[in-house]
mmCIF file of C-alpha atoms in Angstrom:
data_model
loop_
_atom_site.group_PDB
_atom_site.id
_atom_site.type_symbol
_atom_site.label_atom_id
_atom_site.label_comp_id
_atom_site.label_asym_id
_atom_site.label_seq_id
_atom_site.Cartn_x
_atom_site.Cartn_y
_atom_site.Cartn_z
ATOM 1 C CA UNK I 1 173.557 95.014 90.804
ATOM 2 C CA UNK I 2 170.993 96.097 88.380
ATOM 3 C CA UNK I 3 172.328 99.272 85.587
ATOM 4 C CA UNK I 4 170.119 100.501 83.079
ATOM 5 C CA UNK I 5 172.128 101.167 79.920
ATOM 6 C CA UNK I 6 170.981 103.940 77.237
ATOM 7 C CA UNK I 7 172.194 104.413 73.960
ATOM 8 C CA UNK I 8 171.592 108.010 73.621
ATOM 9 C CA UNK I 9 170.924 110.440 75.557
ATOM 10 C CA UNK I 10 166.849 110.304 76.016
ATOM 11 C CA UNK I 11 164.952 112.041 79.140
ATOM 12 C CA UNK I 12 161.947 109.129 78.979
ATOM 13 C CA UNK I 13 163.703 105.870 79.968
ATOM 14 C CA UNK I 14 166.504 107.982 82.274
ATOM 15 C CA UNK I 15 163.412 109.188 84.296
ATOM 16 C CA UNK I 16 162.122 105.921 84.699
ATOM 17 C CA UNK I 17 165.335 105.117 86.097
ATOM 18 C CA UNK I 18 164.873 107.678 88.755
ATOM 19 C CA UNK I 19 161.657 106.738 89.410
ATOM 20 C CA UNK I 20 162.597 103.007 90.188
ATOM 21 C CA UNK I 21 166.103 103.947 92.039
ATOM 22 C CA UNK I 22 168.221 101.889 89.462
ATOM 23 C CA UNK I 23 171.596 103.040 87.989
ATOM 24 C CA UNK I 24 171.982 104.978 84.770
ATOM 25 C CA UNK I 25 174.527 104.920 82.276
ATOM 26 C CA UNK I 26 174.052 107.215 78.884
ATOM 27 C CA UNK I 27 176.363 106.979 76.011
ATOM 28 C CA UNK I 28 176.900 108.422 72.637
ATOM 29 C CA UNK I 29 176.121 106.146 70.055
ATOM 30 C CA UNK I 30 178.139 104.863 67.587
ATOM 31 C CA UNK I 31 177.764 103.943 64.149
ATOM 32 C CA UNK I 32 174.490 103.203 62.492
ATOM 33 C CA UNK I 33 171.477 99.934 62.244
ATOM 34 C CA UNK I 34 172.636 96.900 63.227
ATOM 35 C CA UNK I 35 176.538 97.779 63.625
ATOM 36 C CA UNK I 36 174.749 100.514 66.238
ATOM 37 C CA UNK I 37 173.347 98.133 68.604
ATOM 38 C CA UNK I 38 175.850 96.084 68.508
ATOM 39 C CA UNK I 39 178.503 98.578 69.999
ATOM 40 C CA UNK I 40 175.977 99.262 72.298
ATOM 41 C CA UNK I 41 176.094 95.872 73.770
ATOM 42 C CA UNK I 42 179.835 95.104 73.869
ATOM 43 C CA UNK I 43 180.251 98.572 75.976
ATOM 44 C CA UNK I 44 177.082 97.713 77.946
ATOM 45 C CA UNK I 45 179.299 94.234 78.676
ATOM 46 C CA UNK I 46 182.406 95.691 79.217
ATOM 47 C CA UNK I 47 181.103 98.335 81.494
ATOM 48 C CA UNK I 48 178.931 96.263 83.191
ATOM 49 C CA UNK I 49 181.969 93.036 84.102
ATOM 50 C CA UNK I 50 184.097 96.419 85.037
ATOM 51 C CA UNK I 51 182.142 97.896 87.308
ATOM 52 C CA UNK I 52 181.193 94.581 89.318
ATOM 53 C CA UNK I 53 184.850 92.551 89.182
ATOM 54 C CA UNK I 54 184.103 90.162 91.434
ATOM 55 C CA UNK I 55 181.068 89.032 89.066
ATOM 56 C CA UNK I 56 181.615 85.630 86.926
ATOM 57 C CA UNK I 57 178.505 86.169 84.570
ATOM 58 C CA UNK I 58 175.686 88.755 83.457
ATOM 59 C CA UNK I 59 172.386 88.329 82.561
ATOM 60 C CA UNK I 60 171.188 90.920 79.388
ATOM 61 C CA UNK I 61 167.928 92.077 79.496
ATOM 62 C CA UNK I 62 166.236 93.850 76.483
ATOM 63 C CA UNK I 63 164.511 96.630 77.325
ATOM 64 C CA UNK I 64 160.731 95.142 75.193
ATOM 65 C CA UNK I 65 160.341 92.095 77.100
ATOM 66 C CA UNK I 66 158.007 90.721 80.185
ATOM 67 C CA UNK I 67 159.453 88.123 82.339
ATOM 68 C CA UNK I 68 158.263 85.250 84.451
ATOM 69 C CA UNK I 69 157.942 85.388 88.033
ATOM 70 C CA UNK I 70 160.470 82.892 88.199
ATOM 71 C CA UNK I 71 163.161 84.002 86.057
ATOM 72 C CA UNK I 72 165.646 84.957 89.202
ATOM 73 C CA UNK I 73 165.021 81.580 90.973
ATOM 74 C CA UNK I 74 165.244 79.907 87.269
ATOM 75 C CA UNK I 75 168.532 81.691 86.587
ATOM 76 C CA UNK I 76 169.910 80.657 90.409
ATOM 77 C CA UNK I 77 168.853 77.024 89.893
ATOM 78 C CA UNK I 78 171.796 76.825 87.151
ATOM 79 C CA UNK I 79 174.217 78.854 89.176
ATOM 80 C CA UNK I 80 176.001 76.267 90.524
ATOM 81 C CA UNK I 81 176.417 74.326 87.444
ATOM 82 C CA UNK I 82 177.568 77.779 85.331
ATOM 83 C CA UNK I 83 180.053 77.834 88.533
ATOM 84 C CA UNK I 84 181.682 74.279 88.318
ATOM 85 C CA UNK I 85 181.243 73.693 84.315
ATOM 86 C CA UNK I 86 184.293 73.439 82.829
ATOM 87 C CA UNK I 87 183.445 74.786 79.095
ATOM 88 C CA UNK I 88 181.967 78.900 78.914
ATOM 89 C CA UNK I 89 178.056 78.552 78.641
ATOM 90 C CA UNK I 90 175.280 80.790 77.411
ATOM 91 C CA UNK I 91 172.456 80.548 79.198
ATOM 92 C CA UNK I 92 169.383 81.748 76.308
ATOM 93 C CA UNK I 93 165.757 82.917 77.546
ATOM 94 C CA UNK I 94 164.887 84.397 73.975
ATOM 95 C CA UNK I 95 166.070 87.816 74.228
ATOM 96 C CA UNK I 96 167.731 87.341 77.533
ATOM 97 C CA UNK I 97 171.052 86.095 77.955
ATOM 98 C CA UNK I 98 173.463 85.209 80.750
ATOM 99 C CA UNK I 99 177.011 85.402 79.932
ATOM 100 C CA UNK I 100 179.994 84.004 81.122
ATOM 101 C CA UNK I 101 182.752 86.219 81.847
ATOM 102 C CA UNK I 102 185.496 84.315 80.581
ATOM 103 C CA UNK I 103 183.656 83.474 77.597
ATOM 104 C CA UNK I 104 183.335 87.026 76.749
ATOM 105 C CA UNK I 105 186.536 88.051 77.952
ATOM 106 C CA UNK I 106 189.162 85.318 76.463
ATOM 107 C CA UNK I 107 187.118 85.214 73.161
ATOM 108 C CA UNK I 108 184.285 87.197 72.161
ATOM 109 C CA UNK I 109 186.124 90.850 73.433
ATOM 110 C CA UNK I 110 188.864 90.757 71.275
ATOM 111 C CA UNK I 111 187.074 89.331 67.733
ATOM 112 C CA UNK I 112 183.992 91.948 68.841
ATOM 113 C CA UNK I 113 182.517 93.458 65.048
ATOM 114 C CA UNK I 114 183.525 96.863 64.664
ATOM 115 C CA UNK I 115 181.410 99.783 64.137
ATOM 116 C CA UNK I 116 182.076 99.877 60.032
ATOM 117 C CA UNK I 117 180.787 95.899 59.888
ATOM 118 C CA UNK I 118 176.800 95.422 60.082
ATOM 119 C CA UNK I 119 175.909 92.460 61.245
ATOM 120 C CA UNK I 120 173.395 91.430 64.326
ATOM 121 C CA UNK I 121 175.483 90.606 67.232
ATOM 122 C CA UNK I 122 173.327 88.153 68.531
ATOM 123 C CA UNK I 123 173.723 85.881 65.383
ATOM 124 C CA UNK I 124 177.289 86.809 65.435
ATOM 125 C CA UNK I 125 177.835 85.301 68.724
ATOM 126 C CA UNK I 126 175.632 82.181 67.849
ATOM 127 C CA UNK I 127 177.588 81.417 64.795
ATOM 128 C CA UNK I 128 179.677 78.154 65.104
ATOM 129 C CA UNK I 129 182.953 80.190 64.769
ATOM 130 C CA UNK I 130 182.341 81.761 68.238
ATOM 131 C CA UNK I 131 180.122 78.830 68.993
ATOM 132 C CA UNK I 132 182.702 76.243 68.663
ATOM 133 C CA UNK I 133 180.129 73.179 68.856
ATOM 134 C CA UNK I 134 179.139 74.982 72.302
ATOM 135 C CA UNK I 135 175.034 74.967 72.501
ATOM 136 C CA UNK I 136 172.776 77.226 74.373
ATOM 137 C CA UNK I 137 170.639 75.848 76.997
ATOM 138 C CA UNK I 138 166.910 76.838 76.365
ATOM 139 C CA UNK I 139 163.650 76.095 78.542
ATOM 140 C CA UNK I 140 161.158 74.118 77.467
ATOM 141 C CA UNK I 141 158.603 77.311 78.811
ATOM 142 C CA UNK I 142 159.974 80.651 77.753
ATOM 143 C CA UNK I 143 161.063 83.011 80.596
ATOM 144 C CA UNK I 144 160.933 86.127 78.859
ATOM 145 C CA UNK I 145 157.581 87.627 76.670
ATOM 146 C CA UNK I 146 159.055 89.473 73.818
ATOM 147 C CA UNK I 147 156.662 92.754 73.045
ATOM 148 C CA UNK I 148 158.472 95.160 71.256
ATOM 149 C CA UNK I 149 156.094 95.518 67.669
ATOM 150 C CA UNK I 150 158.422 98.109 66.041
ATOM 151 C CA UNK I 151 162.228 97.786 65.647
ATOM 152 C CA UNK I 152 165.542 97.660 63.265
ATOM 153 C CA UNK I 153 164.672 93.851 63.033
ATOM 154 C CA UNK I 154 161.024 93.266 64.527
ATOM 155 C CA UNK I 155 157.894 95.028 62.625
ATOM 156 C CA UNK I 156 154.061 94.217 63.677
ATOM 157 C CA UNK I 157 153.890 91.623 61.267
ATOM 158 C CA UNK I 158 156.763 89.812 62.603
ATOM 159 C CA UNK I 159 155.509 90.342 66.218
ATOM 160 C CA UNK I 160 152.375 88.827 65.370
ATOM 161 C CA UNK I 161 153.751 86.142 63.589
ATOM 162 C CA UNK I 162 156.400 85.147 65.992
ATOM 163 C CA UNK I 163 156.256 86.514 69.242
ATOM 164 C CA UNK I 164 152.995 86.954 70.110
ATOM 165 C CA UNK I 165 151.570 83.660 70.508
ATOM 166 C CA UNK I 166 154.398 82.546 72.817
ATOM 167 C CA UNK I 167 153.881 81.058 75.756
ATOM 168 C CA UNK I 168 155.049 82.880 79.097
ATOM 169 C CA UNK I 169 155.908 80.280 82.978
ATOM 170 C CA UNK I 170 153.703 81.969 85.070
ATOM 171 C CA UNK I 171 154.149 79.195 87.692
ATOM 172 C CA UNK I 172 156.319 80.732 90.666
ATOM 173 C CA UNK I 173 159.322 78.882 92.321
ATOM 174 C CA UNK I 174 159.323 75.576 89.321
ATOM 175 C CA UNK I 175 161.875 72.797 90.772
ATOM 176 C CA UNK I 176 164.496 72.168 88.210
ATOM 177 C CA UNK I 177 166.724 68.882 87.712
ATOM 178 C CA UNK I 178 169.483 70.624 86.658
ATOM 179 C CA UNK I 179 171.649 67.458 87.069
ATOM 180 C CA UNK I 180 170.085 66.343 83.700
ATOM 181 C CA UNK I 181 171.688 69.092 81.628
ATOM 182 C CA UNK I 182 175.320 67.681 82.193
ATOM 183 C CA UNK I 183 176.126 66.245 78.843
ATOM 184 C CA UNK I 184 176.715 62.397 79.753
ATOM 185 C CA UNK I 185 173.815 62.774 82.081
ATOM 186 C CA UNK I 186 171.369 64.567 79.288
ATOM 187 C CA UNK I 187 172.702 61.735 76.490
ATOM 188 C CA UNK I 188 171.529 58.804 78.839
ATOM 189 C CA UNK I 189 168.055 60.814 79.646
ATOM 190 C CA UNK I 190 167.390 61.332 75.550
ATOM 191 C CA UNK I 191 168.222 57.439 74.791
ATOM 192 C CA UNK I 192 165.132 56.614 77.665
ATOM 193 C CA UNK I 193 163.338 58.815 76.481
ATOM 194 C CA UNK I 194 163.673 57.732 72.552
ATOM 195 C CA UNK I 195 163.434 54.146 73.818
ATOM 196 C CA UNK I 196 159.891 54.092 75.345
ATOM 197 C CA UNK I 197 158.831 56.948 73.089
ATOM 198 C CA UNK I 198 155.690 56.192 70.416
ATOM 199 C CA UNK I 199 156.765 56.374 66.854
ATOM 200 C CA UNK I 200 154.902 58.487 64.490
ATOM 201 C CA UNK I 201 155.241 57.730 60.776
ATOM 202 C CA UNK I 202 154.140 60.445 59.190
ATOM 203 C CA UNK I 203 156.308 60.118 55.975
ATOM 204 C CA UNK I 204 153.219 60.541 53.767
ATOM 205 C CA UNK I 205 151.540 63.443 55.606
ATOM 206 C CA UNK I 206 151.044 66.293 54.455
ATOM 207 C CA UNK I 207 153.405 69.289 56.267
ATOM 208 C CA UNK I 208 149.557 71.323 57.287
ATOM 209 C CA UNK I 209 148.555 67.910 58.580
ATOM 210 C CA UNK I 210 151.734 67.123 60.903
ATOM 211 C CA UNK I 211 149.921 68.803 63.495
ATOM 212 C CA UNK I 212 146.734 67.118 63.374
ATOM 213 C CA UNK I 213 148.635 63.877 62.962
ATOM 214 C CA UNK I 214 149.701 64.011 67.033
ATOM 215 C CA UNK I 215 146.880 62.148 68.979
ATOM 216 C CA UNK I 216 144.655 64.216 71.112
ATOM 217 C CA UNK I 217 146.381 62.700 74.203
ATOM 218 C CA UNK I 218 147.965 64.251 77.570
ATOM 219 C CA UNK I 219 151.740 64.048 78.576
ATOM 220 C CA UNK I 220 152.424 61.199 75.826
ATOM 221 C CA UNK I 221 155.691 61.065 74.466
ATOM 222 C CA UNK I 222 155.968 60.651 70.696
ATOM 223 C CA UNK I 223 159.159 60.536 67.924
ATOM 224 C CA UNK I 224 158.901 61.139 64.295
ATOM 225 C CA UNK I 225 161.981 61.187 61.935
ATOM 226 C CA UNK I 226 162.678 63.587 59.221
ATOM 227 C CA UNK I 227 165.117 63.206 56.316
ATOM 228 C CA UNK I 228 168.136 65.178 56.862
ATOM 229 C CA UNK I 229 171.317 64.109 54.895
ATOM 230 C CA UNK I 230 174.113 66.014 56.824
ATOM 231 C CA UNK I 231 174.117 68.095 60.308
ATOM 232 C CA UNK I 232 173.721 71.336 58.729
ATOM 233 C CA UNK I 233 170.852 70.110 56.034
ATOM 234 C CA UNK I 234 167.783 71.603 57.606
ATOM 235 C CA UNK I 235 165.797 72.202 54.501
ATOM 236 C CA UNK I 236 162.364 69.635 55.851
ATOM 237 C CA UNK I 237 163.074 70.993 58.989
ATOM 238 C CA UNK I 238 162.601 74.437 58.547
ATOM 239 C CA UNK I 239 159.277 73.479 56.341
ATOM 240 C CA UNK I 240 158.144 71.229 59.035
ATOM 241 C CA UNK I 241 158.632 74.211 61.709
ATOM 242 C CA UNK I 242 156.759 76.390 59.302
ATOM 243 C CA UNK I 243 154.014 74.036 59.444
ATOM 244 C CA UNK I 244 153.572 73.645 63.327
ATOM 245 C CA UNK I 245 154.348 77.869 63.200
ATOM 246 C CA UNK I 246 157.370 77.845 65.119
ATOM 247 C CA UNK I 247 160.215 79.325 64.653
ATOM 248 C CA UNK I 248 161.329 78.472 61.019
ATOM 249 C CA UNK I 249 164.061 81.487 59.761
ATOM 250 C CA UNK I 250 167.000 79.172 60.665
ATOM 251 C CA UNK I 251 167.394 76.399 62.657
ATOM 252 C CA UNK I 252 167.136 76.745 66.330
ATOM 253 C CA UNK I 253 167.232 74.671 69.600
ATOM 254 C CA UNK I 254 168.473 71.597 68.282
ATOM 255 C CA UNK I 255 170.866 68.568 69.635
ATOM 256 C CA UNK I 256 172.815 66.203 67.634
ATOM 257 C CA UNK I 257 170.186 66.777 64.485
ATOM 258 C CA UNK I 258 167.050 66.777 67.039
ATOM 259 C CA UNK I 259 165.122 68.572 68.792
ATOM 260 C CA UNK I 260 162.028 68.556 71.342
ATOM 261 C CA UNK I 261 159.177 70.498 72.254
ATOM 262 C CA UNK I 262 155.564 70.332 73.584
ATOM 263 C CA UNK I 263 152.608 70.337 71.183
ATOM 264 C CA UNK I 264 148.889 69.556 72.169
ATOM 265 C CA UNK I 265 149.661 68.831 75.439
ATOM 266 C CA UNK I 266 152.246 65.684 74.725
ATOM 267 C CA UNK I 267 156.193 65.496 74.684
ATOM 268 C CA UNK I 268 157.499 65.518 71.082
ATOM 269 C CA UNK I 269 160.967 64.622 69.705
ATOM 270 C CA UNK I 270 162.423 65.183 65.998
ATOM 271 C CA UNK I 271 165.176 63.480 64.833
ATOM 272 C CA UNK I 272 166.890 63.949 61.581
ATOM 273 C CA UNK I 273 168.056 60.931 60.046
ATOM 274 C CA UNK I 274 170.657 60.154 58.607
ATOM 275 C CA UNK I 275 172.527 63.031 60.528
ATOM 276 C CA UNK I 276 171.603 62.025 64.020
ATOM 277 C CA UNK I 277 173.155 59.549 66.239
ATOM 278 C CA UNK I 278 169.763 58.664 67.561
ATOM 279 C CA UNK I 279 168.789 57.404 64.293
ATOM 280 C CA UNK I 280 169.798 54.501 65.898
ATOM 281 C CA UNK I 281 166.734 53.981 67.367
ATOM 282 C CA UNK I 282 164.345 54.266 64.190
ATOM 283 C CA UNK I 283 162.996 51.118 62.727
ATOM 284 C CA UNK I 284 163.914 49.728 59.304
ATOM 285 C CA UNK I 285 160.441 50.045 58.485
ATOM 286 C CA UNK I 286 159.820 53.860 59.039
ATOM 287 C CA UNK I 287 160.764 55.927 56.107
ATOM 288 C CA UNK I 288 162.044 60.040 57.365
ATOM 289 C CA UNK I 289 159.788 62.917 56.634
ATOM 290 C CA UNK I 290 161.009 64.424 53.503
ATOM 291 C CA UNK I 291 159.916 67.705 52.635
ATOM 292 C CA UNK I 292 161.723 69.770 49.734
ATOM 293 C CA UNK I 293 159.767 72.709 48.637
ATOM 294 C CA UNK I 294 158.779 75.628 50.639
ATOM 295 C CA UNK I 295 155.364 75.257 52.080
ATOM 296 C CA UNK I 296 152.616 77.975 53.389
ATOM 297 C CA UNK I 297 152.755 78.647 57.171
ATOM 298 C CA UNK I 298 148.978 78.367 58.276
ATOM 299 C CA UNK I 299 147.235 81.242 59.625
ATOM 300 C CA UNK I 300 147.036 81.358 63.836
ATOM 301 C CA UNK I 301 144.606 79.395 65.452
#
């Protein structure tokens, strides 16, 4: 079940193939940069749903990455919800993907970027024209550990800057609810949780300070609210990711204008306001976040 595709016809990774007993396929590649890689992924897709047709999905694995120990029991606790879902889901552990096969084959196939247009495939697919309003689902702790320092799109700077502080589930065998990631399920879970979280106001600040600004407390949950005027107006959110040093390129990982993620040891949510339905629950008296010039991401701790 496991094939090992190789753009090019290199003697290095095809003996490591023999040495591990795992199938080989070498191809000629076509085109150049970006446009490159990404024909090498749609026939790395098509040959891969070919060869196994009684296979629903795939999981993509780059070749630079480390991976938790629990990444195939991870994957299988979703299985039977990517089984009985009735919209085409991508599954996204960073630079590892599990793709439907109807997804790919009644809609991404077809409108695939030919070898003469050079764009990345990956933000290809997540645009909202293949997206559709469709989100990825993305844990909390990464299951992949992206190494690669040198790349088309990935230098040692960016490595260091991105990549190589993240955190890597080393816990084996992690019990998921995966009940909670049904949509009217996961909308009831994020009203609790917004209606016994602590608020934050942090609308005066400083962006370097946000961090500091979260108590030195364990497994608290805490809101703040940022200013953002329409669903796609992430301007303080991207300055208020540069801030904490996540990711802050484009906007990521977010739900109905919010998002969540662990800092200092405590459950945080961001909501943007007005664009977020959960606006609802901020208080007259709290004023958003409003940041609107670019700010300096601080240096690694």
């Amino acid at each position: 079940m496991l094939t090992v595709f190789v753009d090019g016809f290199w003697e290095e990774p095809a003996s490591v193939t023999r040495l591990l007993g795992v199938k080989l396929e070498q191809h000629a590649g076509v085109s150049q940069r970006n446009a490159r890689i990404g024909q090498h992924y749609k026939k790395s897709i098509i040959d891969s749903f070919d060869q196994h047709p009684d296979a629903n999905f795939l999981a993509i694995l780059e070749e630079d990455l480390d991976v938790s120990v629990d990444i195939l029991s991870y994957l299988n606790s979703f299985y039977q919800s990517m089984k009985t879902t009735k919209v085409s889901i991508v599954y996204q552990l960073g630079m590892t993907r599990v793709l439907k096969r109807k997804l790919f084959k009644n809609e991404l196939e077809a409108t695939w970027p030919e070898p003469n247009e050079f764009v990345d495939w990956d933000m290809w697919m997540r645009a909202n024209f293949n997206r559709k309003d469709r989100e990825c689902i993305i844990p909390d702790i990464s299951r992949t550990y992206h190494f690669g320092g040198k790349g088309l799109n990935v230098g040692g700077l960016m490595q260091s800057k991105y990549f190589e502080k993240h955190t890597l589930n080393k816990e084996p065998n992690v019990k998921l609810d995966v009940e909670i990631m049904y949509k009217e399920s996961y909308e009831r879970e994020i009203d609790r949780l917004l209606s016994k979280a602590k608020i934050l106001d942090l609308a005066q600040t400083p962006c370097a300070k946000i961090k500091d600004a979260v108590p030195d407390t364990k497994d608290e949950l805490y809101v703040f609210y940022i200013r953002m005027d329409s669903i796609d107006d992430f301007k303080t959110w991207k300055h208020v990711a540069t801030c904490l040093r996540m990711w802050d390129l484009d906007a990521r990982g977010f739900h109905n204008s919010m998002w969540r993620f662990w800092l200092k040891k405590n459950h945080i949510i961001v909501v943007g306001c007005p664009a977020s339905k959960y606006c609802s629950h901020k208080p007259d008296n709290i004023k958003p976040i409003y940041i609107p010039e670019s700010v300096e991401r601080p240096l690694d701790e």
